[in-house]
Short mmCIF file of C-alpha atoms in Angstrom, two decimals:
data_model
loop_
_atom_site.label_atom_id
_atom_site.label_comp_id
_atom_site.label_asym_id
_atom_site.label_seq_id
_atom_site.Cartn_x
_atom_site.Cartn_y
_atom_site.Cartn_z
CA GLN Z 18 -5.04 3.40 35.71
CA VAL Z 19 -3.65 3.07 32.24
CA GLN Z 20 -0.36 4.49 31.10
CA LEU Z 21 0.78 4.86 27.51
CA GLU Z 22 4.47 5.23 26.74
CA GLU Z 23 5.30 6.48 23.26
CA SER Z 24 8.65 6.50 21.54
CA GLY Z 25 10.18 6.85 18.11
CA GLY Z 26 9.54 10.42 17.05
CA GLY Z 27 12.21 12.67 15.62
CA LEU Z 28 13.42 14.65 12.65
CA VAL Z 29 13.44 13.08 9.21
CA GLN Z 30 13.77 14.33 5.66
CA THR Z 31 10.99 14.20 3.10
CA GLY Z 32 10.63 10.68 1.80
CA GLY Z 33 12.13 9.15 4.92
CA SER Z 34 10.70 6.70 7.41
CA LEU Z 35 10.08 6.49 11.12
CA ARG Z 36 8.49 3.94 13.41
CA LEU Z 37 6.52 4.96 16.47
CA SER Z 38 5.84 2.63 19.37
CA CYS Z 39 3.26 2.81 22.13
CA ALA Z 40 3.31 0.43 25.08
CA ALA Z 41 0.23 0.28 27.27
CA SER Z 42 0.22 -0.77 30.91
CA GLY Z 43 -2.75 -1.17 33.19
CA ARG Z 44 -6.29 -2.23 32.42
CA ILE Z 45 -6.93 -1.55 28.79
CA VAL Z 46 -10.25 -2.62 27.34
CA SER Z 47 -8.73 -4.20 24.25
CA ILE Z 48 -5.69 -3.72 22.09
CA ASN Z 49 -8.24 -3.26 19.32
CA ASN Z 50 -9.04 0.10 20.90
CA MET Z 51 -5.48 1.35 20.49
CA GLY Z 52 -4.50 3.73 17.78
CA TRP Z 53 -2.68 6.86 16.71
CA TYR Z 54 -3.80 10.45 16.31
CA ARG Z 55 -1.83 13.57 15.47
CA GLN Z 56 -2.05 17.30 15.93
CA ALA Z 57 -0.23 19.74 13.73
CA PRO Z 58 0.41 23.33 14.84
CA GLY Z 59 -2.77 25.36 14.64
CA LYS Z 60 -4.90 22.36 13.72
CA GLN Z 61 -7.24 20.00 15.50
CA ARG Z 62 -6.22 16.54 16.55
CA GLU Z 63 -7.02 14.02 13.84
CA LEU Z 64 -7.13 10.27 13.47
CA VAL Z 65 -4.11 8.71 11.78
CA ALA Z 66 -4.57 4.96 12.18
CA THR Z 67 -6.50 2.71 14.51
CA PHE Z 68 -7.77 -0.80 14.79
CA THR Z 69 -11.47 -1.40 14.46
CA SER Z 70 -13.44 -3.42 16.99
CA GLY Z 71 -13.08 -6.34 14.62
CA GLY Z 72 -9.32 -5.99 14.60
CA ASN Z 73 -9.06 -4.50 11.12
CA GLU Z 74 -6.96 -1.46 10.31
CA ASN Z 75 -8.43 1.98 9.72
CA TYR Z 76 -6.43 4.81 8.17
CA ALA Z 77 -6.90 8.45 7.39
CA ASP Z 78 -7.02 9.03 3.65
CA SER Z 79 -3.94 11.24 3.88
CA VAL Z 80 -1.73 8.40 5.16
CA ARG Z 81 -3.25 5.30 3.57
CA GLY Z 82 -0.63 3.43 1.61
CA ARG Z 83 2.23 5.16 3.42
CA PHE Z 84 1.61 4.31 7.07
CA THR Z 85 1.03 0.92 8.63
CA ILE Z 86 -0.32 0.21 12.08
CA SER Z 87 0.60 -3.06 13.74
CA ARG Z 88 0.57 -4.56 17.20
CA ASP Z 89 2.13 -7.02 19.57
CA ASN Z 90 -0.70 -8.44 21.63
CA ALA Z 91 1.59 -10.05 24.17
CA LYS Z 92 3.22 -6.71 24.92
CA ASN Z 93 0.09 -4.53 24.61
CA THR Z 94 2.09 -2.47 22.17
CA VAL Z 95 1.08 -0.84 18.93
CA TYR Z 96 3.39 0.50 16.27
CA LEU Z 97 3.06 3.01 13.49
CA GLN Z 98 5.43 2.51 10.59
CA MET Z 99 5.56 5.73 8.62
CA SER Z 100 7.10 5.79 5.16
CA SER Z 101 7.32 8.31 2.33
CA LEU Z 102 6.97 11.05 4.89
CA LYS Z 103 5.92 14.50 3.79
CA PRO Z 104 6.30 17.90 5.46
CA GLU Z 105 2.53 17.90 6.07
CA ASP Z 106 3.00 14.84 8.29
CA THR Z 107 4.80 17.08 10.80
CA ALA Z 108 2.83 16.92 14.03
CA VAL Z 109 2.75 15.63 17.56
CA TYR Z 110 1.60 12.02 17.38
CA TYR Z 111 -0.51 10.70 20.23
CA CYS Z 112 -1.23 7.14 21.22
CA TYR Z 113 -4.79 6.43 22.27
CA THR Z 114 -6.67 3.67 23.99
CA ARG Z 115 -9.67 3.01 26.16
CA GLY Z 116 -9.07 1.65 29.62
CA ILE Z 117 -10.63 1.06 33.00
CA ASN Z 118 -9.89 3.59 35.72
CA ALA Z 119 -9.65 3.07 39.49
CA ARG Z 120 -13.43 3.42 39.83
CA GLY Z 121 -14.04 0.73 37.26
CA ILE Z 122 -15.22 3.19 34.63
CA ILE Z 123 -14.10 2.97 31.04
CA GLN Z 124 -12.46 6.16 29.82
CA ASP Z 125 -10.19 7.45 27.10
CA TYR Z 126 -6.45 7.57 27.69
CA TRP Z 127 -3.87 9.53 25.73
CA GLY Z 128 -0.12 9.38 25.67
CA LYS Z 129 1.97 12.49 26.16
CA GLY Z 130 2.76 12.65 22.47
CA THR Z 131 5.88 12.33 20.40
CA LEU Z 132 6.98 14.96 17.90
CA VAL Z 133 7.56 14.03 14.29
CA THR Z 134 9.18 16.68 12.13
CA VAL Z 135 9.58 16.18 8.39
CA SER Z 136 11.94 18.62 6.73
CA SER Z 137 11.57 19.61 3.09
#
Protein backbone atom coordinates (compact mmCIF):
# COMPACT_ATOMS: atom_id res chain seq x y z
CA GLN A 1 0.00 0.00 0.00
CA VAL A 2 1.01 3.58 -0.52
CA GLN A 3 0.54 6.33 2.00
CA LEU A 4 0.82 10.05 1.31
CA GLU A 5 1.41 12.44 4.19
CA GLU A 6 0.76 16.09 3.43
CA SER A 7 1.71 19.10 5.50
CA GLY A 8 2.09 22.84 5.23
CA GLY A 9 -1.40 24.20 4.73
CA GLY A 10 -2.80 27.09 6.70
CA LEU A 11 -4.12 30.63 6.64
CA VAL A 12 -2.24 33.31 4.75
CA GLN A 13 -3.00 36.81 3.53
CA THR A 14 -3.26 37.77 -0.12
CA GLY A 15 0.19 38.02 -1.61
CA GLY A 16 1.69 35.67 0.93
CA SER A 17 3.47 32.36 0.51
CA LEU A 18 3.14 28.81 1.73
CA ARG A 19 4.99 25.58 1.05
CA LEU A 20 3.22 22.25 0.98
CA SER A 21 5.01 18.94 1.42
CA CYS A 22 3.95 15.42 0.54
CA ALA A 23 5.94 12.39 1.62
CA ALA A 24 5.14 9.07 0.00
CA SER A 25 5.77 5.69 1.57
CA GLY A 26 5.22 2.29 0.04
CA ARG A 27 5.49 1.16 -3.55
CA ILE A 28 5.06 4.17 -5.74
CA VAL A 29 5.47 3.73 -9.47
CA SER A 30 7.67 6.78 -9.89
CA ILE A 31 8.15 10.12 -8.23
CA ASN A 32 7.39 11.49 -11.69
CA ASN A 33 3.79 10.44 -11.08
CA MET A 34 3.46 12.64 -8.02
CA GLY A 35 1.67 15.92 -8.10
CA TRP A 36 -0.81 18.31 -6.54
CA TYR A 37 -4.50 18.88 -7.13
CA ARG A 38 -6.96 21.12 -5.34
CA GLN A 39 -10.66 21.38 -4.71
CA ALA A 40 -12.36 24.61 -3.82
CA PRO A 41 -15.80 24.66 -2.16
CA GLY A 42 -18.49 23.82 -4.68
CA LYS A 43 -16.00 23.06 -7.43
CA GLN A 44 -14.45 19.99 -8.97
CA ARG A 45 -10.98 18.82 -8.13
CA GLU A 46 -8.45 20.31 -10.53
CA LEU A 47 -4.81 19.83 -11.39
CA VAL A 48 -2.42 22.33 -9.85
CA ALA A 49 1.05 21.02 -10.65
CA THR A 50 2.53 17.67 -11.55
CA PHE A 51 5.59 16.14 -13.07
CA THR A 52 5.34 14.66 -16.52
CA SER A 53 6.56 11.16 -17.32
CA GLY A 54 9.71 12.79 -18.61
CA GLY A 55 10.27 14.56 -15.32
CA ASN A 56 9.25 18.02 -16.53
CA GLU A 57 6.88 20.28 -14.63
CA ASN A 58 3.28 20.83 -15.63
CA TYR A 59 1.18 23.65 -14.20
CA ALA A 60 -2.37 24.85 -14.40
CA ASP A 61 -2.57 28.17 -16.21
CA SER A 62 -4.00 29.80 -13.09
CA VAL A 63 -0.87 29.10 -11.03
CA ARG A 64 1.93 29.17 -13.59
CA GLY A 65 4.56 31.67 -12.57
CA ARG A 66 3.38 31.74 -8.96
CA PHE A 67 3.67 28.10 -7.87
CA THR A 68 6.65 25.80 -8.17
CA ILE A 69 6.66 22.04 -7.79
CA SER A 70 9.86 20.35 -6.71
CA ARG A 71 10.95 17.02 -5.31
CA ASP A 72 13.44 15.16 -3.22
CA ASN A 73 13.94 11.80 -4.90
CA ALA A 74 15.76 10.29 -1.96
CA LYS A 75 12.84 11.04 0.34
CA ASN A 76 10.02 10.35 -2.17
CA THR A 77 8.76 13.79 -1.28
CA VAL A 78 7.29 16.49 -3.45
CA TYR A 79 6.82 20.11 -2.53
CA LEU A 80 4.60 22.89 -3.75
CA GLN A 81 5.94 26.38 -3.18
CA MET A 82 3.07 28.81 -3.50
CA SER A 83 3.74 32.52 -3.82
CA SER A 84 1.64 35.60 -4.59
CA LEU A 85 -1.35 33.77 -3.23
CA LYS A 86 -4.82 34.96 -4.12
CA PRO A 87 -8.18 34.36 -2.45
CA GLU A 88 -9.14 32.15 -5.40
CA ASP A 89 -6.31 29.80 -4.42
CA THR A 90 -8.30 28.87 -1.31
CA ALA A 91 -8.95 25.15 -1.48
CA VAL A 92 -8.09 21.78 -0.06
CA TYR A 93 -4.86 20.68 -1.71
CA TYR A 94 -4.37 16.99 -2.37
CA CYS A 95 -1.20 15.08 -3.08
CA TYR A 96 -1.47 12.43 -5.76
CA THR A 97 0.58 9.53 -6.99
CA ARG A 98 0.28 6.17 -8.65
CA GLY A 99 1.38 3.15 -6.68
CA ILE A 100 1.23 -0.62 -6.50
CA ASN A 101 -1.32 -2.14 -4.15
CA ALA A 102 -1.16 -5.42 -2.22
CA ARG A 103 -2.42 -7.34 -5.26
CA GLY A 104 0.31 -5.92 -7.44
CA ILE A 105 -2.08 -3.66 -9.33
CA ILE A 106 -1.23 -0.08 -10.13
CA GLN A 107 -3.80 2.36 -8.79
CA ASP A 108 -4.23 6.02 -7.93
CA TYR A 109 -3.53 7.20 -4.41
CA TRP A 110 -4.60 10.45 -2.81
CA GLY A 111 -3.57 12.15 0.37
CA LYS A 112 -6.14 13.30 2.91
CA GLY A 113 -5.72 16.90 1.84
CA THR A 114 -4.46 20.04 3.49
CA LEU A 115 -6.49 23.23 3.65
CA VAL A 116 -5.07 26.45 2.27
CA THR A 117 -7.02 29.60 3.05
CA VAL A 118 -6.05 32.93 1.52
CA SER A 119 -7.69 35.93 3.15
CA SER A 120 -8.35 39.13 1.24
